[in-house]
Coordinates of C-alpha atoms and ligand atoms in Angstrom, one line a residue:
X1 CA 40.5 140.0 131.7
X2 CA 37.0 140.7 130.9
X3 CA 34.7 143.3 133.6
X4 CA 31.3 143.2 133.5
X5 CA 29.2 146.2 134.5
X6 CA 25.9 147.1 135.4
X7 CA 24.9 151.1 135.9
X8 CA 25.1 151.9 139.7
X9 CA 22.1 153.6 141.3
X10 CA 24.0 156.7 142.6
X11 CA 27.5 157.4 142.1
X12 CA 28.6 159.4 145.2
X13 CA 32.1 160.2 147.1
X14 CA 35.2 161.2 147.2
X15 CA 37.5 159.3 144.2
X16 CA 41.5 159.2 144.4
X17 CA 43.7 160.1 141.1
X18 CA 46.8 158.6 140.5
X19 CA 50.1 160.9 139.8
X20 CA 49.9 162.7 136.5
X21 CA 51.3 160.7 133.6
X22 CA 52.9 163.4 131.3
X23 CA 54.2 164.8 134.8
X24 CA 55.2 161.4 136.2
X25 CA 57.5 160.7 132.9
X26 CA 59.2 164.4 132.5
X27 CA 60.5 164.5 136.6
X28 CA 61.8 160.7 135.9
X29 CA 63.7 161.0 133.0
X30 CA 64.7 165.1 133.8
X31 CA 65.7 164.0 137.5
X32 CA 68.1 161.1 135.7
X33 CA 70.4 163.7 134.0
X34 CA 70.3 166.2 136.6
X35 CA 73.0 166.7 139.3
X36 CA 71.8 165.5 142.7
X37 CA 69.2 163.1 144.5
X38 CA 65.3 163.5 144.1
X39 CA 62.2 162.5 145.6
X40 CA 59.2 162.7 143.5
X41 CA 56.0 162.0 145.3
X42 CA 52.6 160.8 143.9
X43 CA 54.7 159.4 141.3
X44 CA 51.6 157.6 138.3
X45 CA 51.6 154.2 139.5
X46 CA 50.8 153.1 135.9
X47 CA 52.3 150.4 133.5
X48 CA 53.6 153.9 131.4
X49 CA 55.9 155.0 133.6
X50 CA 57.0 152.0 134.9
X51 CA 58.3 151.4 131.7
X52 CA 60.5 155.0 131.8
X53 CA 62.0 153.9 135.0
X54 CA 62.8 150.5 133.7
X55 CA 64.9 152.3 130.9
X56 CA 66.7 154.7 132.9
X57 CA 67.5 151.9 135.0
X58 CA 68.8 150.2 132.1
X59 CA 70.9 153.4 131.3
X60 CA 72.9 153.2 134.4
X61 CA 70.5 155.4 136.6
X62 CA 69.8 154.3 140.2
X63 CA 66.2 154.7 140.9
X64 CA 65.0 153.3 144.4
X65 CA 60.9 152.7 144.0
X66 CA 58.4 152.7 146.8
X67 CA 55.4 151.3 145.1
X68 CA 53.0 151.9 148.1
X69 CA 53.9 155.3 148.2
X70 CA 53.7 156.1 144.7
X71 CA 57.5 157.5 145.7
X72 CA 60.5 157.6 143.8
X73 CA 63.9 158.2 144.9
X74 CA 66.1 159.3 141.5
X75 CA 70.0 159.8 141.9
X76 CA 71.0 161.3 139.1
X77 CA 73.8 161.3 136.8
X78 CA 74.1 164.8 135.2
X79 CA 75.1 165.4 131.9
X80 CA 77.8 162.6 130.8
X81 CA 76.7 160.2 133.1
X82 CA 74.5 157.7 131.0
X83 CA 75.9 154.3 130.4
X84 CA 75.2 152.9 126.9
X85 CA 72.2 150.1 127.7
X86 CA 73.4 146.2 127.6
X87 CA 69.8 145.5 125.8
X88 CA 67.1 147.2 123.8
X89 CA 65.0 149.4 125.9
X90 CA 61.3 148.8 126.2
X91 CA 59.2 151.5 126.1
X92 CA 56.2 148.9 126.5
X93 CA 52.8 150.9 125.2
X94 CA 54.6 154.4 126.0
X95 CA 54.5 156.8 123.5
X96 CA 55.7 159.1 125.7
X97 CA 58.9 157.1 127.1
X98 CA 60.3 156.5 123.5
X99 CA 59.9 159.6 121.8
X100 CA 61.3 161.7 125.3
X101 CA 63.5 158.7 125.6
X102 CA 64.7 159.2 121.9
X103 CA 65.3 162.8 121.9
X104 CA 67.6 162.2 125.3
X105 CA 69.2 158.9 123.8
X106 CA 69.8 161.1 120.4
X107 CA 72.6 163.0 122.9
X108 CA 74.4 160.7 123.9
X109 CA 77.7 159.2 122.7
X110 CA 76.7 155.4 122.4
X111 CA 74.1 153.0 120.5
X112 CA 70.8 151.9 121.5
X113 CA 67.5 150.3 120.1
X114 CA 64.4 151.4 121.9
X115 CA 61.1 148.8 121.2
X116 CA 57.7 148.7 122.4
X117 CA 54.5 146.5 122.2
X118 CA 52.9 145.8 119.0
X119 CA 50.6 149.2 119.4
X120 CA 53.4 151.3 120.2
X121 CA 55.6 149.4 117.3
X122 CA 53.0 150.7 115.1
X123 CA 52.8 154.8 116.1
X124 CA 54.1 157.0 114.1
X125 CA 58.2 158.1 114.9
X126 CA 59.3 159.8 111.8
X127 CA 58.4 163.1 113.2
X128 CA 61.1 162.4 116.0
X129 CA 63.6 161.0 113.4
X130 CA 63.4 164.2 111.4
X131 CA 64.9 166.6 113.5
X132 CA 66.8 164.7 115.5
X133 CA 69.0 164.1 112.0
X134 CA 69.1 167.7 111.1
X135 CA 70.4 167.6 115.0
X136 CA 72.9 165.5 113.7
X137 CA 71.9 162.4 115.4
X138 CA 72.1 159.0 113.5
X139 CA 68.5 157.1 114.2
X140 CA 66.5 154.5 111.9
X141 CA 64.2 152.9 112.3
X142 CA 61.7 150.7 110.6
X143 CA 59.2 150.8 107.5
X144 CA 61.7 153.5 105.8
X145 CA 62.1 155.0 109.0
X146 CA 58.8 155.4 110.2
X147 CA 58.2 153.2 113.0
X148 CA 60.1 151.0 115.6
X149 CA 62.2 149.3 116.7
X150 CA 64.5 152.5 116.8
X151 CA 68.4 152.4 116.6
X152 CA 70.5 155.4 117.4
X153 CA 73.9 156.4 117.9
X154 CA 73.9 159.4 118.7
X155 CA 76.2 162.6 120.3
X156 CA 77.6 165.2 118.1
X157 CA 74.3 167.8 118.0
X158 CA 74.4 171.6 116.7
X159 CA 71.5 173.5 118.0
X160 CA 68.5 173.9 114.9
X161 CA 65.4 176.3 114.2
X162 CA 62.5 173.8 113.9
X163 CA 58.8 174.3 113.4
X164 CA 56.4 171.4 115.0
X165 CA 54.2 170.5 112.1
X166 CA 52.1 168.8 114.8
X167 CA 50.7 169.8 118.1
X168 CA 52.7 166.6 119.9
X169 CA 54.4 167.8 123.1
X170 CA 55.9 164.1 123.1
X171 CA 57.9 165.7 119.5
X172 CA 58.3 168.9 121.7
X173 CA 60.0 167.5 124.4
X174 CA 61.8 164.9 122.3
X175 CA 64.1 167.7 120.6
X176 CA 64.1 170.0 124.0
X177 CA 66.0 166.5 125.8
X178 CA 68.3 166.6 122.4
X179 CA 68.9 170.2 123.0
X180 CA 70.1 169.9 126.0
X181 CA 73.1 168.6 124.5
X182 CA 73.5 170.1 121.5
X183 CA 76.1 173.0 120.5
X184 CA 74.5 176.0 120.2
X185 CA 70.9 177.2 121.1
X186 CA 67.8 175.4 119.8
X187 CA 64.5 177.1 118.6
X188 CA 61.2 175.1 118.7
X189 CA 58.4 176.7 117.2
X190 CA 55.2 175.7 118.4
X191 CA 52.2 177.1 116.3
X192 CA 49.9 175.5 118.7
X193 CA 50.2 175.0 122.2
X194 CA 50.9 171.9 123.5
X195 CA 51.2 170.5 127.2
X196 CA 54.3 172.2 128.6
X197 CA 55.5 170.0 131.7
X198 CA 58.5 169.5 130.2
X199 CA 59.3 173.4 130.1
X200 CA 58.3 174.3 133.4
X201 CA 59.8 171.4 134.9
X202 CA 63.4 172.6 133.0
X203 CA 62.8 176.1 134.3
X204 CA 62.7 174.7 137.8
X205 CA 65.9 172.7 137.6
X206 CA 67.9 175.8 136.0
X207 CA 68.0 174.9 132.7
X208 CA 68.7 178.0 130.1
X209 CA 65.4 177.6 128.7
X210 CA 63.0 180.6 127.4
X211 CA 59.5 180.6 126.1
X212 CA 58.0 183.2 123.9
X213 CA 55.9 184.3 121.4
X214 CA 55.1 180.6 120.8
X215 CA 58.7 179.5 120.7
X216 CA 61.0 177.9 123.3
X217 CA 65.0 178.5 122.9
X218 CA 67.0 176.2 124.7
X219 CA 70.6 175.8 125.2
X220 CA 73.0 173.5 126.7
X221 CA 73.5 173.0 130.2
X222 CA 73.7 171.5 133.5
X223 CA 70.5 170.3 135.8
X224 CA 69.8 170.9 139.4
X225 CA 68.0 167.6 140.9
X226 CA 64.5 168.6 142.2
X227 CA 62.0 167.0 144.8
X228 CA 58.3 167.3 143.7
X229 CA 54.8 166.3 144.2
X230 CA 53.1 165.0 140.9
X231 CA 49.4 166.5 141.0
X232 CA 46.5 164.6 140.2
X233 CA 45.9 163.4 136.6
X234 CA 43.7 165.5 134.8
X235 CA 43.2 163.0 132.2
X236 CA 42.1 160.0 134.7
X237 CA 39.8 163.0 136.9
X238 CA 37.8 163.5 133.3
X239 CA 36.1 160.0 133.9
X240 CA 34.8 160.5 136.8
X241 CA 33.7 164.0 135.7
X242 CA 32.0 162.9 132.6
X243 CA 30.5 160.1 135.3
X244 CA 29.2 162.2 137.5
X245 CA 27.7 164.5 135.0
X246 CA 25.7 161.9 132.8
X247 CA 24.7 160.0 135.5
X248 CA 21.4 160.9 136.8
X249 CA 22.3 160.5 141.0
X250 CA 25.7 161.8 141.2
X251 CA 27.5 164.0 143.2
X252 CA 31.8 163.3 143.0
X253 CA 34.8 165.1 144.4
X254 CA 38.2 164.7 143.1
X255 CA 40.7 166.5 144.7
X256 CA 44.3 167.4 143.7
X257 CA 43.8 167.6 140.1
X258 CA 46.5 169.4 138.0
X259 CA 44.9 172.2 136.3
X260 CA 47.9 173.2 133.6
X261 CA 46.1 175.2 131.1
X262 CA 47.5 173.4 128.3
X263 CA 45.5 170.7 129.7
X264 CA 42.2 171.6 131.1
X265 CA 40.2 171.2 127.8
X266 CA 38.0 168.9 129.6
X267 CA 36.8 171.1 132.1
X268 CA 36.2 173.8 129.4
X269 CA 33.7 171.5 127.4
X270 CA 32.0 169.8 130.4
X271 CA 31.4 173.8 131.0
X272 CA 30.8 174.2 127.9
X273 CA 28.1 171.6 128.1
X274 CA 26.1 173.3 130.7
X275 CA 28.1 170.5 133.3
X276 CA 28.2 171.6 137.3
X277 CA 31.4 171.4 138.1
X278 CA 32.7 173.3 140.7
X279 CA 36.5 174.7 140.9
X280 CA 38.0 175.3 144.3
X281 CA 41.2 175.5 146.8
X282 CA 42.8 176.5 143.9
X283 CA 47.4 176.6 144.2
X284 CA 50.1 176.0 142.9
X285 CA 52.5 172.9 143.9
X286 CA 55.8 172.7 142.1
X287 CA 55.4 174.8 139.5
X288 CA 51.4 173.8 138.5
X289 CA 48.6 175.0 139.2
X290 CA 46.3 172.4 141.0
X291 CA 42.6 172.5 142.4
X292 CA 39.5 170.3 143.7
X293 CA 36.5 170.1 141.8
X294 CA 33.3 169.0 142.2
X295 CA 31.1 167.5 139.8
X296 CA 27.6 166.5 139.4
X297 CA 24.4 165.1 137.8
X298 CA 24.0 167.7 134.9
X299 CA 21.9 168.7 131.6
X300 CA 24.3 168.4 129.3
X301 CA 23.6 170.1 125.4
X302 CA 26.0 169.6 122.5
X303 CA 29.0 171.4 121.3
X304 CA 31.3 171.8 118.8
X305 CA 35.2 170.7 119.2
X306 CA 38.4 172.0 117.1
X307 CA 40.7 174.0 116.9
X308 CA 43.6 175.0 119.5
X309 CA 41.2 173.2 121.9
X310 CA 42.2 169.7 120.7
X311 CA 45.5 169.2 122.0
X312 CA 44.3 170.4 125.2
X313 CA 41.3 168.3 125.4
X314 CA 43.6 165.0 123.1
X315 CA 43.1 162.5 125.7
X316 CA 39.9 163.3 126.5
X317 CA 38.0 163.7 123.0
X318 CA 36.9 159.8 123.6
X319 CA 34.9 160.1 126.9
X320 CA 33.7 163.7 125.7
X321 CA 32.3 161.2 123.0
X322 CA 30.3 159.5 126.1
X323 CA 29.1 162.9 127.1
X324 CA 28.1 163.7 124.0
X325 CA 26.2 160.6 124.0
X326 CA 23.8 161.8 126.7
X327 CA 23.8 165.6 125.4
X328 CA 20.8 167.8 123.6
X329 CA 21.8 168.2 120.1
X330 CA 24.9 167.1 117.9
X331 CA 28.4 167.5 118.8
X332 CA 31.3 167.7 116.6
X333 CA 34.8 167.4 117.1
X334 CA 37.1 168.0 114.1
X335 CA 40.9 169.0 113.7
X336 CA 41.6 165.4 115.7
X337 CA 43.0 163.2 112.8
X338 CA 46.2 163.0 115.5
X339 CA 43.6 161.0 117.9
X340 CA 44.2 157.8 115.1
X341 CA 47.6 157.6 116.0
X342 CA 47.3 157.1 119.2
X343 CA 47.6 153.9 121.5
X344 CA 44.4 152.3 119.6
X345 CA 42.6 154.3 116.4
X346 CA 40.4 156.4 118.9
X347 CA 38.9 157.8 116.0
X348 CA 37.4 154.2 114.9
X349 CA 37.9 152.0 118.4
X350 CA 35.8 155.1 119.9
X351 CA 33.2 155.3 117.1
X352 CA 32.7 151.3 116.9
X353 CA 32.6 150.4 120.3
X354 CA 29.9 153.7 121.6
X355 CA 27.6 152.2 118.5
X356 CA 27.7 148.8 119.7
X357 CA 26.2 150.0 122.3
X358 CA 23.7 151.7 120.6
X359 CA 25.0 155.4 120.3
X360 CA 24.3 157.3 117.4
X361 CA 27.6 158.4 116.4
X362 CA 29.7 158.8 112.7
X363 CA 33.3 158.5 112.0
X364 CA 34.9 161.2 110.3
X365 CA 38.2 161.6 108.6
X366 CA 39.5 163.9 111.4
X367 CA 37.0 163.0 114.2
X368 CA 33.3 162.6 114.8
X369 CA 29.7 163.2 115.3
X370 CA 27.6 162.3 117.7
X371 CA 23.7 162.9 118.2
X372 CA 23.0 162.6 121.4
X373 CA 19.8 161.8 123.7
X374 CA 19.7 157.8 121.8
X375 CA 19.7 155.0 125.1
X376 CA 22.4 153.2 125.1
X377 CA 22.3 149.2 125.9
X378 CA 24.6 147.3 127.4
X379 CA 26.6 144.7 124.8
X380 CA 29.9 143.0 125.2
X381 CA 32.6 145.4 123.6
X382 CA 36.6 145.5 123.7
X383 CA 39.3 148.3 124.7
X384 CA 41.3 147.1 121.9
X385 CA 43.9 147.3 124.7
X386 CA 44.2 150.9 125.0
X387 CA 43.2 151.6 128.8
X388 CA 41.9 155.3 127.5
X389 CA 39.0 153.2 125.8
X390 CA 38.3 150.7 128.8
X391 CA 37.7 153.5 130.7
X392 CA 35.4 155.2 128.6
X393 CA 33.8 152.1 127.6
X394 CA 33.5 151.9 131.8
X395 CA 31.5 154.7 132.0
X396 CA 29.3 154.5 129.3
X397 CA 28.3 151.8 131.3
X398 CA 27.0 153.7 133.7
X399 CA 24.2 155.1 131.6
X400 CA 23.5 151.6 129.4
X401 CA 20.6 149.4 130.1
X402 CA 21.8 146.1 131.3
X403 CA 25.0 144.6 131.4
X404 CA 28.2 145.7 129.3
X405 CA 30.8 143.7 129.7
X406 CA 34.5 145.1 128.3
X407 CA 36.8 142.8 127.3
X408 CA 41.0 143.3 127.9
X409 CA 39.9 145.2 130.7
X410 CA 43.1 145.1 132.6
X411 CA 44.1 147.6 129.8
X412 CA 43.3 150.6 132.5
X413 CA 46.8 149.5 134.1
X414 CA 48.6 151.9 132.0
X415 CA 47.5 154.7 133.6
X416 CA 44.8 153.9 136.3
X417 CA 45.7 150.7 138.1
X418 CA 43.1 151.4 140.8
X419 CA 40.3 152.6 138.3
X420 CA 38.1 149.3 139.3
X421 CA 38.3 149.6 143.1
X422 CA 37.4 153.8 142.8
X423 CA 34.4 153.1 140.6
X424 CA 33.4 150.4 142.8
X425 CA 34.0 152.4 145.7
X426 CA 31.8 155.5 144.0
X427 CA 28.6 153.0 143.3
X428 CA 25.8 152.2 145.5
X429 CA 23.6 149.4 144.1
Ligands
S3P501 C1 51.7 163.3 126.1 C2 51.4 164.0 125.0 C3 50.2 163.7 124.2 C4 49.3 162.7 124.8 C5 50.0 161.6 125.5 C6 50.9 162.1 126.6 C7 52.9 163.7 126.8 O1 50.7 163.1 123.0 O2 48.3 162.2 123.9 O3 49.0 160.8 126.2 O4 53.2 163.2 128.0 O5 53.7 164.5 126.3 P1 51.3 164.0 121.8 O6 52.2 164.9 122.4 O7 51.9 163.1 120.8 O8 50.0 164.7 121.2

């Protein structure tokens, strides 16, 4: 499906944000192994975690689904309770569902092959297949064992000492799930901080799980189902953020966003920036913190990007790259050679699509640099299918001359199924 857009002449209102993703995936598949029923509210209505309850399903879990509620009902079946899967799973474009998926499937006394689409089939797995052998799991999978199809038969685990060699909290959680039915205790070290849903979510289901000093010891043991409410997405609030703030009549609210400090790097640059954003009713609902914000029509200047503030900021380096566009000055953003493994090259779909439409911005090994302050036109340009791109490309719209029109547009799905109708909704013309 191909959108074509032209620049609204305010962009104004109130937008709403589906269920966070990262949370979305953790309270399915945790909910599944735990003792007990669950309701999870505000459950993502994207394509990603669709494809998590599809393979739960598959694994003998009963999960009733209430699409117009975004509400899931999960009966879990504790520890021993997964069946061993009649077909291959399909994690569809889900990094997330098969490396969490693999870490829980590496557990369990059967066989199964998890798949995805041809991006996913693509990502890098090794760094899940590692560990989970020194677990003692069996797993292949292809290219030498570096990308799937994966097949794994697993059970058997003793606890191990590991150290991430990359910021991924999908590798993170991937041996926590393993640990969880290992002998012994486990010991992730985590050099950099990473999103950590998947620990607090543990903590509130009774899991024997510690964090300290940049390491997380888990042992064995039994889960206590839990009923939540899935904030906001953080990572779908930053378009309309970056929107709002590079747009020169805008004034947005988005409430309910979940404000986990391992993932509020966006809000830190758009401050950063000089952006007006505005934090308030700030709480906590199970177990995050959660607030409303309030962006607007802002002078943005450049910055630089790197460090520990990359993995907090991973999913939103590419529409930073639209503010960016618009800023005083040159930003940089280094230490993000991860961002090329992701559901496109975001590294060289974000640089090549932002200079089609006339950006001045340079691909680097492990990011980019952009000059801001050049117009941008409008041109016909592609997501590549990865709905993080459509979405940027979406609001770099918004501040092109003419009409852009984005191609494989029905990409946004895997996160952001009503991303059309909000920005629609936001625009007067
Ligand atoms: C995610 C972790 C991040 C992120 C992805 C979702 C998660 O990936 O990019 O969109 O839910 O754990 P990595 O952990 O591989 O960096």
């Amino acid at each position: 499906m191909e959108r074509k857009l032209k620049p609204c002449r305010a962009l104004r209102g109130e937008v709403s944000l589906p269920g966070d993703k990262s949370i979305s995936h953790r309270a399915v598949i945790l909910n599944s192994i735990a003792a007990g029923k669950a309701t999870v509210e505000n459950f993502s209505p994207g394509k990603d975690c669709l494809s998590s309850v599809a393979c739960l399903r598959a694994l003998g879990v009963a999960i009733e689904v209430y699409p117009g509620e975004r509400r899931l009902i999960i009966s879990g079946v504790g520890g021993d309770g997964l069946k061993e899967p009649q077909d291959i799973l399909d994690a569809g474009n889900s990094g997330t569902t098969m490396r969490l998926l693999s870490g829980l499937l590496a557990g369990q006394p059967f066989f199964s092959v998890i798949t995805g689409d041809s991006s996913l089939r693509s990502r890098p797995m090794g760094r899940i297949i590692d560990p989970l052998r020194q677990m003692g799991a069996q797993i292949w999978g292809r290219r030498g064992d570096a990308v799937a199809p994966l097949a794994i038969r697993g059970g058997h685990l003793q606890g191990i000492r590991y150290r991430l060699p990359v910021p991924s909290a999908q590798l993170k959680s991937a041996i926590v799930l393993a640990a969880l039915f290992a002998e012994g205790n486990t010991v992730v070290e985590e050099p950099v901080a990473s999103r950590d849903h998947t620990e607090r979510l543990l903590k509130a289901m009774g899991a024997p799980l510690v964090t300290s000093n940049s390491e997380i010891v888990v042992a064995p043991g039994p889960l206590r189902a839990v009923d939540l409410r899935v904030p906001g997405d953080i990572s779908s609030a930053a378009y309309w953020l970056v929107a709002a703030c590079v747009h020169p009549d805008a004034k947005v609210q988005v409430k309910n966003v979940g404000m986990n400090p391992t993932r509020t790097g966006i809000v830190d640059v758009l401050k950063s920036m000089g952006a007006r954003i505005t934090i308030s009713n700030e709480r906590t609902e199970g177990g995050e913190p959660v607030a409303d914000l309030l962006a607007e029509t802002s002078e943005l200047a450049a910055v630089e990007i790197g460090g520990d503030l990359v993995p907090r900021a991973i999913d939103e380096l590419p529409i930073i790259a639209v503010a960016a566009a618009v800023a005083k000055g040159a930003t940089v953003i280094r230490d993000a050679a991860e961002l090329r493994v992701k559901e496109s090259d975001r590294i060289a779909t974000v640089v090549r699509e932002l200079s089609r439409l006339g950006a001045d911005i340079e691909e680097r090994p492990d990011g980019m640099a952009i000059r801001g302050g050049r117009r941008l036109q409008g041109e016909t340009c592609s997501s590549y299918n990865d709905h993080r791109l459509a979405m940027t490309l979406a609001i770099a719209s918004q501040i092109a001359q003419g009409e852009t029109t984005i191609a494989d547009a029905e990409a946004v799905d895997i996160s952001y199924p009503g991303f059309w109708q909000e920005l629609e909704r936001l625009c007067s013309t």
